[in-house]
Amino acid sequence: MPTIVVDVMPKAELLDPQGKAVSGAFARLGVSDFSGVRIGKRFELTVDGEVTDEVLAEAQRIADEILSNSVIEDVVGIEVVE
């Protein structure tokens, strides 16, 4: 069965407290190869049947209306994985 993956991230202009906490942990652990961390959400939607343009449009609609909060988050990716 195909799966549609939706990735949601905090808007770039907003602080990401979880990412900041992980970044601070990296520093305490001596990890210095990364300059920042941002944490988002991943949703996997299993599709019953074929992924058509209509199914992708519905995934986009629910990503915008249900899976993300448009005030503080952006839907950054929708892709089909088999």
PDB file of C-alpha atoms in Angstrom:
ATOM      1  CA  MET A   1       0.000   0.000   0.000  1.00  0.00           C
ATOM      2  CA  PRO A   2       1.347   3.435  -0.845  1.00  0.00           C
ATOM      3  CA  THR A   3       2.001   5.966   1.888  1.00  0.00           C
ATOM      4  CA  ILE A   4       1.895   9.740   1.720  1.00  0.00           C
ATOM      5  CA  VAL A   5       4.445  11.395   4.010  1.00  0.00           C
ATOM      6  CA  VAL A   6       3.680  14.904   5.271  1.00  0.00           C
ATOM      7  CA  ASP A   7       6.454  16.918   6.943  1.00  0.00           C
ATOM      8  CA  VAL A   8       5.575  19.924   9.113  1.00  0.00           C
ATOM      9  CA  MET A   9       8.122  22.339  10.613  1.00  0.00           C
ATOM     10  CA  PRO A  10       7.891  25.411  12.823  1.00  0.00           C
ATOM     11  CA  LYS A  11       7.911  28.631  10.819  1.00  0.00           C
ATOM     12  CA  ALA A  12      11.504  29.805  10.285  1.00  0.00           C
ATOM     13  CA  GLU A  13      10.915  33.133  12.032  1.00  0.00           C
ATOM     14  CA  LEU A  14       9.714  31.469  15.258  1.00  0.00           C
ATOM     15  CA  LEU A  15      11.823  30.111  18.079  1.00  0.00           C
ATOM     16  CA  ASP A  16      12.013  26.326  18.347  1.00  0.00           C
ATOM     17  CA  PRO A  17      12.411  25.558  22.073  1.00  0.00           C
ATOM     18  CA  GLN A  18      12.789  21.813  21.506  1.00  0.00           C
ATOM     19  CA  GLY A  19      15.475  22.362  18.889  1.00  0.00           C
ATOM     20  CA  LYS A  20      17.238  24.830  21.187  1.00  0.00           C
ATOM     21  CA  ALA A  21      17.230  22.249  24.009  1.00  0.00           C
ATOM     22  CA  VAL A  22      18.704  19.562  21.738  1.00  0.00           C
ATOM     23  CA  SER A  23      21.305  22.013  20.450  1.00  0.00           C
ATOM     24  CA  GLY A  24      22.275  22.797  24.055  1.00  0.00           C
ATOM     25  CA  ALA A  25      22.590  19.071  24.788  1.00  0.00           C
ATOM     26  CA  PHE A  26      24.905  18.705  21.798  1.00  0.00           C
ATOM     27  CA  ALA A  27      27.155  21.418  23.213  1.00  0.00           C
ATOM     28  CA  ARG A  28      27.215  19.753  26.652  1.00  0.00           C
ATOM     29  CA  LEU A  29      28.115  16.427  25.050  1.00  0.00           C
ATOM     30  CA  GLY A  30      30.943  17.945  23.019  1.00  0.00           C
ATOM     31  CA  VAL A  31      29.173  17.646  19.653  1.00  0.00           C
ATOM     32  CA  SER A  32      30.326  20.628  17.605  1.00  0.00           C
ATOM     33  CA  ASP A  33      29.642  19.644  13.989  1.00  0.00           C
ATOM     34  CA  PHE A  34      26.117  21.118  13.954  1.00  0.00           C
ATOM     35  CA  SER A  35      25.218  24.765  14.343  1.00  0.00           C
ATOM     36  CA  GLY A  36      21.506  24.348  15.001  1.00  0.00           C
ATOM     37  CA  VAL A  37      18.607  21.971  15.391  1.00  0.00           C
ATOM     38  CA  ARG A  38      14.952  22.407  14.393  1.00  0.00           C
ATOM     39  CA  ILE A  39      12.386  19.798  15.323  1.00  0.00           C
ATOM     40  CA  GLY A  40       9.247  19.144  13.303  1.00  0.00           C
ATOM     41  CA  LYS A  41       6.577  16.515  12.778  1.00  0.00           C
ATOM     42  CA  ARG A  42       6.199  13.696  10.273  1.00  0.00           C
ATOM     43  CA  PHE A  43       2.852  12.141   9.392  1.00  0.00           C
ATOM     44  CA  GLU A  44       2.470   8.922   7.379  1.00  0.00           C
ATOM     45  CA  LEU A  45      -0.892   8.497   5.661  1.00  0.00           C
ATOM     46  CA  THR A  46      -1.562   4.998   4.320  1.00  0.00           C
ATOM     47  CA  VAL A  47      -3.593   5.067   1.124  1.00  0.00           C
ATOM     48  CA  ASP A  48      -6.176   2.414   0.302  1.00  0.00           C
ATOM     49  CA  GLY A  49      -5.751   2.132  -3.456  1.00  0.00           C
ATOM     50  CA  GLU A  50      -3.946   4.272  -5.989  1.00  0.00           C
ATOM     51  CA  VAL A  51      -2.512   7.708  -5.259  1.00  0.00           C
ATOM     52  CA  THR A  52      -4.291   9.984  -7.706  1.00  0.00           C
ATOM     53  CA  ASP A  53      -4.144  13.750  -8.097  1.00  0.00           C
ATOM     54  CA  GLU A  54      -7.365  13.915  -6.070  1.00  0.00           C
ATOM     55  CA  VAL A  55      -5.837  11.895  -3.217  1.00  0.00           C
ATOM     56  CA  LEU A  56      -2.768  14.150  -3.197  1.00  0.00           C
ATOM     57  CA  ALA A  57      -5.005  17.227  -3.167  1.00  0.00           C
ATOM     58  CA  GLU A  58      -6.910  15.792  -0.189  1.00  0.00           C
ATOM     59  CA  ALA A  59      -3.604  15.089   1.602  1.00  0.00           C
ATOM     60  CA  GLN A  60      -2.555  18.697   0.989  1.00  0.00           C
ATOM     61  CA  ARG A  61      -5.895  19.954   2.322  1.00  0.00           C
ATOM     62  CA  ILE A  62      -5.732  17.938   5.544  1.00  0.00           C
ATOM     63  CA  ALA A  63      -2.060  18.815   5.971  1.00  0.00           C
ATOM     64  CA  ASP A  64      -2.971  22.507   5.821  1.00  0.00           C
ATOM     65  CA  GLU A  65      -6.191  22.297   7.866  1.00  0.00           C
ATOM     66  CA  ILE A  66      -5.645  19.478  10.380  1.00  0.00           C
ATOM     67  CA  LEU A  67      -2.032  18.307  10.620  1.00  0.00           C
ATOM     68  CA  SER A  68      -0.451  21.738  10.960  1.00  0.00           C
ATOM     69  CA  ASN A  69      -1.168  24.986  12.759  1.00  0.00           C
ATOM     70  CA  SER A  70      -0.774  27.605  10.028  1.00  0.00           C
ATOM     71  CA  VAL A  71      -0.038  30.336  12.591  1.00  0.00           C
ATOM     72  CA  ILE A  72       3.185  28.705  13.780  1.00  0.00           C
ATOM     73  CA  GLU A  73       3.961  25.881  11.309  1.00  0.00           C
ATOM     74  CA  ASP A  74       4.558  25.303   7.598  1.00  0.00           C
ATOM     75  CA  VAL A  75       3.865  22.144   5.613  1.00  0.00           C
ATOM     76  CA  VAL A  76       7.295  21.681   4.054  1.00  0.00           C
ATOM     77  CA  GLY A  77       6.814  18.449   2.147  1.00  0.00           C
ATOM     78  CA  ILE A  78       4.293  15.969   0.859  1.00  0.00           C
ATOM     79  CA  GLU A  79       5.646  12.915  -0.928  1.00  0.00           C
ATOM     80  CA  VAL A  80       4.475   9.460  -1.916  1.00  0.00           C
ATOM     81  CA  VAL A  81       6.534   6.475  -0.789  1.00  0.00           C
ATOM     82  CA  GLU A  82       5.727   2.991  -2.003  1.00  0.00           C
TER      83      GLU A  82
END
